[in-house]
Amino acid sequence: MSAIGTPMKRREDPRLLTGEAKYVDDIQVPGQLWMGMVRATVAHATIAAIDTSAAEAMDGVFAVYTGADLQEMGLWGAPLPCAWVVTPDMANPAHYPTAVDEVHHLGEIVAVVLADSRYRAADAAEAVVVDYAELAAVPNLDAAMAGAAVAHSSLSTNHAYHWPLVPDPDALEAAFANAAHTVTAEFVQQRLIPAAMEPRGVLAVPSPYGGDITLYSSTQVPHILKVMVAATTGISEAKIRVVAPSVGGGFGAKLNINPDEMLAVALAHRLGRPVRWTESRTEAAGSTHQGRGQHQRIELAADAGGKLLGCRVHIDADMGAYMMLITPGVPLLGSFLYTGVYDVPAFGFTCDGWFTNLTPTDAYRGAGRPEASYAIERAMDLLAAEVGVGPDEIRRRNFLGGGDRFENLTVASTLVFDSGHYGPNLDRALELADYDGLRAEQQRRRAAGEPVQLGIGLCTYVEICGLAPSRALGGLNYGAGGWEHAVVRMLPTGKVEVVSGSTPHGQGHETTWSQIVADKLGIDPADVTVLHSDTAISPLGLDTYGSRSLAVGGVAISMACDKVVDKAKVIAAHLMEANVDDLVFENGAFSVAGTPAASTPIQAVAFAAFTAHNLPDGVEPNLQEQVTFDPPNFAFPFGTHVAVVEVDTETGGVRLVGYTAVDDCGTQINPLIVEGQVHGGIVQGVAQALWEGVHYDEDGIIKNPSLMDYLVPSAAEVPSIRTDSTVTPSTSNPLGVKGVGEAGTIGSAAAVMNAICDALSPFGIADLPMPASPQTVWRAVESARATTGGAS
Amino acid sequence: MTVNGQPRAAEVEPRTLLVHYLRDSLGLTGTNIGCDTSSCGACTVHVDGEAVKSCTVLAAQVAGAEVTTIEGLATADGLHPMQQAFMDCHGLQCGFCTPGMVMAATSLLREHPNPTEDEVRLGLEGNLCRCTGYHNIVKAVLACAGGGA
Ligand code: FES
Ligand code: FES
């Protein structure tokens, strides 16, 4: 039986379900010191004075260091890294783990306390008194662009960079000149707190005499972190080991190189004592990067029949106070997707990045792509209304390849889409959602003038994942490659160890990888052990983000299995005294074609390779192969989401009552895991549409930092989700896989907002800002009633 | 107090929260901490049979009580039916919310042995999960109820 394609239960689960799994905060080390962070309570100020005396006098306090102290101690070899300098002239003010003279956002670290317990570190941090001389803050994007205040005293402007992607400006111009219909829309992508349920945490354990240091971190990127620890602290890379133990979700928020990590390593290394820190949830609002933070303007040009001629996009992107690891690149990740699943002859995209005095932005589930999908999918609904056709029809008229299956198609943004088959995917979603029935019910409610109206929203998204071909990343000036590494080794007893360079934090890599290996080697998945997330065990890797694990890392594993079989075949031929070319490998055993009875199982070959008593000349002992896979192209999953909302026109309340998702992520290895990824992604996107958003006041202070006011949805707010899939294999890799980690989020915010606007279209309401809170909806309905006398 | 059936006693600072006592003093790190405002439920344990957010009570307050943590659920015979249902239905991903979710769900079923989907959703309102979108968690709890756990 094939393991690939089977909804296998996850092998990760028992240890997670019983409390056996260890997250960073669960690991205790004798002699450890707790860091307490003294964080800026203002968004922009010079530090006039810091009084540490009270804290230093407290019981159990080992030391207190200000930013200036740490600079003097010479702890930093370089500022924290930005790996994506998007233009040669991009502004990039130095970002050290602690502020020295000037703070630039709420939550920036100004001093660190080391104490012998969690509680004492927190108490001592509170006892440090910082005297700030406040400077005018830049509390939002509008203020950044207006430029009355500048976020960094060292800079003359808030403008960070300008990045254009306009392949053919004349064609774009002509498209708009010749259009029968144009649509212009502006959207705000509010800032979001990623809110992985496990807060970030670090533990740095030095070996003072050996000279090496181990960093346990709640990170998605142990390999990248290792390189960056070396760059920032000056400790030799070869002396650093990074371990990501169980990690409680990431969603992009744990792919950064954070001040706290560097402080823990540098102080542990200097003091010869283990140093640790665990973020509190409220602290995280300021100390962990946020997502989104963009103003978008999208213009569509179409002919009389609604066929798209051109698409022009401008983004103003809120960088926050500093460029973190990929802060400036996030909008670029979306740039290529503003034409969605549509055949758009002319395209242009420009982006300006701006500094504010807010927590830096960076990757958050989808990173640039949910924003792109939101803009084009909202705009398509506006175009449908302008042309006078339904949202399904406007999409059909514009699908790439006419909705038929295509492979390796170059689109206007210059990318080559690996494969797509959009028409049947839309059909299936409409059928599963009972689209016609929903429209009938909507008509009934409209005709009856019922207060609770029904809205149906579509989103036909495409996303770009499988990051990434290293050359493509080089072309975008990204500071690293996009390959992934894998080792497959057969042990003497016939069991298999797989070493994966990609690092899970809830995705179930161990289960999925074992399924791939089981099929490739013809063995029981239970005989496969997957090792990962520790740079001492898995020295090469580029980690987990951008829905890349399967499409790059999983493929590397599959290719390494192929190499294992190739080598085993040579040994088997020797043992069987047969010709290599006559051997076939089936169900885990080698046999001469046509005589399956006399077969040699791969486990026997592994043992022979281990003893090495009788190997062919020139064949090395052991059965272990490695592959570094650099994908030739990205992968482009797609899908159709249908959201159904009830909007109470009297209270403004919106209730999501139905959600259907038909996703196409190419070949599926484990459909159970695919579905789970889709569910979770959808709810995160729904949450952006309906509830979440960071509220900053005019001084750059977060008004809703805790989970009491930042509305992460519970089970009570969301419905069950209907899912199905179509399968259009990718041409970018031999497994035909694409990726599914971000798909849900990329489809759902637009689907929900399209549904709300659909419900309110009789009121003449074409657009609403996210999140569509009851107040926002109620106000829009009231003002529509006031100006038009009101519909229904 | 009794924790997972074993008598436990310790001198702790009066302000020590139950969750820190369990984690730091007893090494029972299955109970997680996901927030500082009693909002997330990751720390849910049973005190005298009732689901309690262990970050909202002091260790001293439950002196003498019977506390069950996630570590006390599975038996020599294997996973508790609720744990098994979570596994069967893929009701967990990163697993961080899971111990709290499982503890809340078992207590929910004790009070409502045959809940509707809405009752499950409302009953788990105090437990946040960022990974699963709740779909499979709800499915697991309903499956466990159906299985007569
Ligand atoms: S840690 Fe107790 S409710 Fe969040
Ligand atoms: S499984 Fe990750 S938070 Fe619930």
mmCIF file of N, CA and C in Angstrom, chain A residues 281-345:
data_model
loop_
_atom_site.group_PDB
_atom_site.id
_atom_site.type_symbol
_atom_site.label_atom_id
_atom_site.label_comp_id
_atom_site.label_asym_id
_atom_site.label_seq_id
_atom_site.Cartn_x
_atom_site.Cartn_y
_atom_site.Cartn_z
ATOM 1 N N ARG A 281 2.894 37.444 27.175
ATOM 2 C CA ARG A 281 2.006 37.724 26.041
ATOM 3 C C ARG A 281 1.875 39.233 25.789
ATOM 4 N N THR A 282 1.729 39.990 26.843
ATOM 5 C CA THR A 282 1.526 41.421 26.666
ATOM 6 C C THR A 282 2.811 42.085 26.168
ATOM 7 N N GLU A 283 3.936 41.593 26.673
ATOM 8 C CA GLU A 283 5.237 42.062 26.200
ATOM 9 C C GLU A 283 5.373 41.825 24.687
ATOM 10 N N ALA A 284 4.843 40.681 24.229
ATOM 11 C CA ALA A 284 5.025 40.282 22.833
ATOM 12 C C ALA A 284 4.463 41.299 21.845
ATOM 13 N N ALA A 285 3.438 42.020 22.265
ATOM 14 C CA ALA A 285 2.829 42.993 21.356
ATOM 15 C C ALA A 285 3.871 43.994 20.867
ATOM 16 N N GLY A 286 4.845 44.309 21.748
ATOM 17 C CA GLY A 286 5.886 45.252 21.348
ATOM 18 C C GLY A 286 7.197 44.591 20.962
ATOM 19 N N SER A 287 7.410 43.340 21.462
ATOM 20 C CA SER A 287 8.749 42.760 21.310
ATOM 21 C C SER A 287 8.862 41.764 20.163
ATOM 22 N N THR A 288 7.740 41.305 19.640
ATOM 23 C CA THR A 288 7.779 40.385 18.499
ATOM 24 C C THR A 288 7.216 41.116 17.290
ATOM 25 N N HIS A 289 7.832 40.866 16.138
ATOM 26 C CA HIS A 289 7.392 41.642 14.972
ATOM 27 C C HIS A 289 5.926 41.385 14.653
ATOM 28 N N GLN A 290 5.327 42.370 13.989
ATOM 29 C CA GLN A 290 3.925 42.257 13.599
ATOM 30 C C GLN A 290 3.827 41.994 12.101
ATOM 31 N N GLY A 291 2.607 41.713 11.674
ATOM 32 C CA GLY A 291 2.387 41.439 10.257
ATOM 33 C C GLY A 291 1.580 42.534 9.581
ATOM 34 N N ARG A 292 1.558 42.458 8.225
ATOM 35 C CA ARG A 292 0.801 43.395 7.377
ATOM 36 C C ARG A 292 1.284 44.844 7.597
ATOM 37 N N GLY A 293 0.353 45.814 7.683
ATOM 38 C CA GLY A 293 0.779 47.212 7.781
ATOM 39 C C GLY A 293 1.053 47.785 6.406
ATOM 40 N N GLN A 294 0.047 47.771 5.544
ATOM 41 C CA GLN A 294 0.220 48.313 4.191
ATOM 42 C C GLN A 294 -0.989 49.134 3.792
ATOM 43 N N HIS A 295 -0.740 50.167 3.018
ATOM 44 C CA HIS A 295 -1.812 50.859 2.300
ATOM 45 C C HIS A 295 -1.671 50.468 0.836
ATOM 46 N N GLN A 296 -2.774 50.031 0.259
ATOM 47 C CA GLN A 296 -2.714 49.530 -1.120
ATOM 48 C C GLN A 296 -3.621 50.369 -2.014
ATOM 49 N N ARG A 297 -3.143 50.659 -3.207
ATOM 50 C CA ARG A 297 -4.034 51.209 -4.239
ATOM 51 C C ARG A 297 -3.919 50.301 -5.457
ATOM 52 N N ILE A 298 -5.055 49.811 -5.905
ATOM 53 C CA ILE A 298 -5.052 48.928 -7.067
ATOM 54 C C ILE A 298 -6.005 49.496 -8.116
ATOM 55 N N GLU A 299 -5.547 49.504 -9.368
ATOM 56 C CA GLU A 299 -6.393 49.961 -10.473
ATOM 57 C C GLU A 299 -6.474 48.837 -11.489
ATOM 58 N N LEU A 300 -7.680 48.591 -11.959
ATOM 59 C CA LEU A 300 -7.877 47.589 -13.001
ATOM 60 C C LEU A 300 -8.434 48.276 -14.244
ATOM 61 N N ALA A 301 -7.964 47.849 -15.400
ATOM 62 C CA ALA A 301 -8.514 48.298 -16.673
ATOM 63 C C ALA A 301 -9.091 47.079 -17.372
ATOM 64 N N ALA A 302 -10.304 47.223 -17.927
ATOM 65 C CA ALA A 302 -10.944 46.081 -18.597
ATOM 66 C C ALA A 302 -11.680 46.557 -19.836
ATOM 67 N N ASP A 303 -11.928 45.618 -20.728
ATOM 68 C CA ASP A 303 -12.705 45.979 -21.912
ATOM 69 C C ASP A 303 -14.197 45.919 -21.574
ATOM 70 N N ALA A 304 -15.022 46.128 -22.587
ATOM 71 C CA ALA A 304 -16.457 46.250 -22.322
ATOM 72 C C ALA A 304 -17.030 44.967 -21.728
ATOM 73 N N GLY A 305 -16.432 43.859 -22.060
ATOM 74 C CA GLY A 305 -16.919 42.587 -21.528
ATOM 75 C C GLY A 305 -16.301 42.214 -20.193
ATOM 76 N N GLY A 306 -15.526 43.100 -19.634
ATOM 77 C CA GLY A 306 -14.928 42.808 -18.334
ATOM 78 C C GLY A 306 -13.645 42.013 -18.423
ATOM 79 N N LYS A 307 -13.121 41.882 -19.623
ATOM 80 C CA LYS A 307 -11.851 41.170 -19.788
ATOM 81 C C LYS A 307 -10.724 42.125 -19.393
ATOM 82 N N LEU A 308 -9.869 41.686 -18.505
ATOM 83 C CA LEU A 308 -8.827 42.573 -17.981
ATOM 84 C C LEU A 308 -7.811 42.946 -19.057
ATOM 85 N N LEU A 309 -7.428 44.227 -19.020
ATOM 86 C CA LEU A 309 -6.388 44.715 -19.936
ATOM 87 C C LEU A 309 -5.119 45.081 -19.170
ATOM 88 N N GLY A 310 -5.326 45.565 -17.953
ATOM 89 C CA GLY A 310 -4.153 45.996 -17.193
ATOM 90 C C GLY A 310 -4.440 46.064 -15.711
ATOM 91 N N CYS A 311 -3.367 46.048 -14.937
ATOM 92 C CA CYS A 311 -3.470 46.124 -13.478
ATOM 93 C C CYS A 311 -2.285 46.939 -12.970
ATOM 94 N N ARG A 312 -2.624 48.000 -12.207
ATOM 95 C CA ARG A 312 -1.560 48.881 -11.705
ATOM 96 C C ARG A 312 -1.708 48.967 -10.188
ATOM 97 N N VAL A 313 -0.621 48.768 -9.478
ATOM 98 C CA VAL A 313 -0.678 48.683 -8.018
ATOM 99 C C VAL A 313 0.395 49.569 -7.397
ATOM 100 N N HIS A 314 -0.006 50.277 -6.337
ATOM 101 C CA HIS A 314 1.010 50.947 -5.520
ATOM 102 C C HIS A 314 0.774 50.599 -4.049
ATOM 103 N N ILE A 315 1.879 50.337 -3.377
ATOM 104 C CA ILE A 315 1.837 49.991 -1.954
ATOM 105 C C ILE A 315 2.681 50.973 -1.170
ATOM 106 N N ASP A 316 2.128 51.445 -0.067
ATOM 107 C CA ASP A 316 2.966 52.095 0.938
ATOM 108 C C ASP A 316 3.035 51.147 2.114
ATOM 109 N N ALA A 317 4.241 50.765 2.464
ATOM 110 C CA ALA A 317 4.417 49.700 3.453
ATOM 111 C C ALA A 317 5.076 50.243 4.707
ATOM 112 N N ASP A 318 4.486 49.885 5.842
ATOM 113 C CA ASP A 318 4.961 50.323 7.156
ATOM 114 C C ASP A 318 6.035 49.340 7.630
ATOM 115 N N MET A 319 7.273 49.809 7.646
ATOM 116 C CA MET A 319 8.379 48.951 8.074
ATOM 117 C C MET A 319 8.426 48.827 9.590
ATOM 118 N N GLY A 320 7.794 49.805 10.271
ATOM 119 C CA GLY A 320 8.048 49.931 11.695
ATOM 120 C C GLY A 320 9.367 50.647 11.888
ATOM 121 N N ALA A 321 9.959 50.467 13.055
ATOM 122 C CA ALA A 321 11.114 51.280 13.420
ATOM 123 C C ALA A 321 12.427 50.783 12.831
ATOM 124 N N TYR A 322 12.497 49.495 12.500
ATOM 125 C CA TYR A 322 13.768 48.957 12.005
ATOM 126 C C TYR A 322 13.505 47.947 10.894
ATOM 127 N N MET A 323 14.532 47.728 10.091
ATOM 128 C CA MET A 323 14.507 46.639 9.130
ATOM 129 C C MET A 323 14.974 45.384 9.853
ATOM 130 N N MET A 324 14.047 44.474 10.077
ATOM 131 C CA MET A 324 14.469 43.195 10.650
ATOM 132 C C MET A 324 14.792 42.225 9.507
ATOM 133 N N LEU A 325 14.771 40.923 9.779
ATOM 134 C CA LEU A 325 15.380 39.988 8.828
ATOM 135 C C LEU A 325 14.877 40.164 7.393
ATOM 136 N N ILE A 326 13.553 40.133 7.196
ATOM 137 C CA ILE A 326 13.070 40.341 5.823
ATOM 138 C C ILE A 326 12.002 41.438 5.745
ATOM 139 N N THR A 327 12.006 42.338 6.716
ATOM 140 C CA THR A 327 11.007 43.416 6.748
ATOM 141 C C THR A 327 10.782 44.060 5.383
ATOM 142 N N PRO A 328 11.817 44.573 4.732
ATOM 143 C CA PRO A 328 11.558 45.310 3.490
ATOM 144 C C PRO A 328 11.089 44.424 2.348
ATOM 145 N N GLY A 329 11.355 43.132 2.436
ATOM 146 C CA GLY A 329 11.029 42.240 1.327
ATOM 147 C C GLY A 329 9.612 41.713 1.334
ATOM 148 N N VAL A 330 8.908 41.866 2.472
ATOM 149 C CA VAL A 330 7.568 41.267 2.555
ATOM 150 C C VAL A 330 6.633 41.769 1.448
ATOM 151 N N PRO A 331 6.588 43.087 1.194
ATOM 152 C CA PRO A 331 5.695 43.525 0.102
ATOM 153 C C PRO A 331 6.132 42.962 -1.254
ATOM 154 N N LEU A 332 7.432 42.734 -1.418
ATOM 155 C CA LEU A 332 7.922 42.194 -2.698
ATOM 156 C C LEU A 332 7.439 40.764 -2.918
ATOM 157 N N LEU A 333 7.316 40.014 -1.796
ATOM 158 C CA LEU A 333 6.819 38.640 -1.921
ATOM 159 C C LEU A 333 5.410 38.629 -2.499
ATOM 160 N N GLY A 334 4.674 39.715 -2.218
ATOM 161 C CA GLY A 334 3.318 39.805 -2.770
ATOM 162 C C GLY A 334 3.277 40.399 -4.160
ATOM 163 N N SER A 335 4.301 41.140 -4.515
ATOM 164 C CA SER A 335 4.237 41.967 -5.729
ATOM 165 C C SER A 335 3.867 41.156 -6.965
ATOM 166 N N PHE A 336 4.334 39.941 -7.028
ATOM 167 C CA PHE A 336 4.136 39.143 -8.239
ATOM 168 C C PHE A 336 2.727 38.547 -8.338
ATOM 169 N N LEU A 337 1.942 38.752 -7.298
ATOM 170 C CA LEU A 337 0.643 38.064 -7.273
ATOM 171 C C LEU A 337 -0.545 39.002 -7.396
ATOM 172 N N TYR A 338 -0.292 40.261 -7.702
ATOM 173 C CA TYR A 338 -1.416 41.203 -7.775
ATOM 174 C C TYR A 338 -2.298 40.989 -8.996
ATOM 175 N N THR A 339 -1.857 40.156 -9.927
ATOM 176 C CA THR A 339 -2.757 39.827 -11.030
ATOM 177 C C THR A 339 -3.478 38.509 -10.779
ATOM 178 N N GLY A 340 -3.234 37.898 -9.608
ATOM 179 C CA GLY A 340 -3.988 36.733 -9.207
ATOM 180 C C GLY A 340 -3.979 35.609 -10.224
ATOM 181 N N VAL A 341 -5.135 34.984 -10.379
ATOM 182 C CA VAL A 341 -5.269 33.847 -11.296
ATOM 183 C C VAL A 341 -5.713 34.314 -12.681
ATOM 184 N N TYR A 342 -5.481 35.593 -12.965
ATOM 185 C CA TYR A 342 -6.079 36.160 -14.168
ATOM 186 C C TYR A 342 -5.050 36.457 -15.251
ATOM 187 N N ASP A 343 -5.578 36.429 -16.456
ATOM 188 C CA ASP A 343 -4.772 36.728 -17.628
ATOM 189 C C ASP A 343 -4.791 38.245 -17.816
ATOM 190 N N VAL A 344 -3.739 38.893 -17.372
ATOM 191 C CA VAL A 344 -3.677 40.360 -17.416
ATOM 192 C C VAL A 344 -2.506 40.739 -18.300
ATOM 193 N N PRO A 345 -2.773 41.327 -19.472
ATOM 194 C CA PRO A 345 -1.668 41.579 -20.399
ATOM 195 C C PRO A 345 -0.637 42.581 -19.871
#
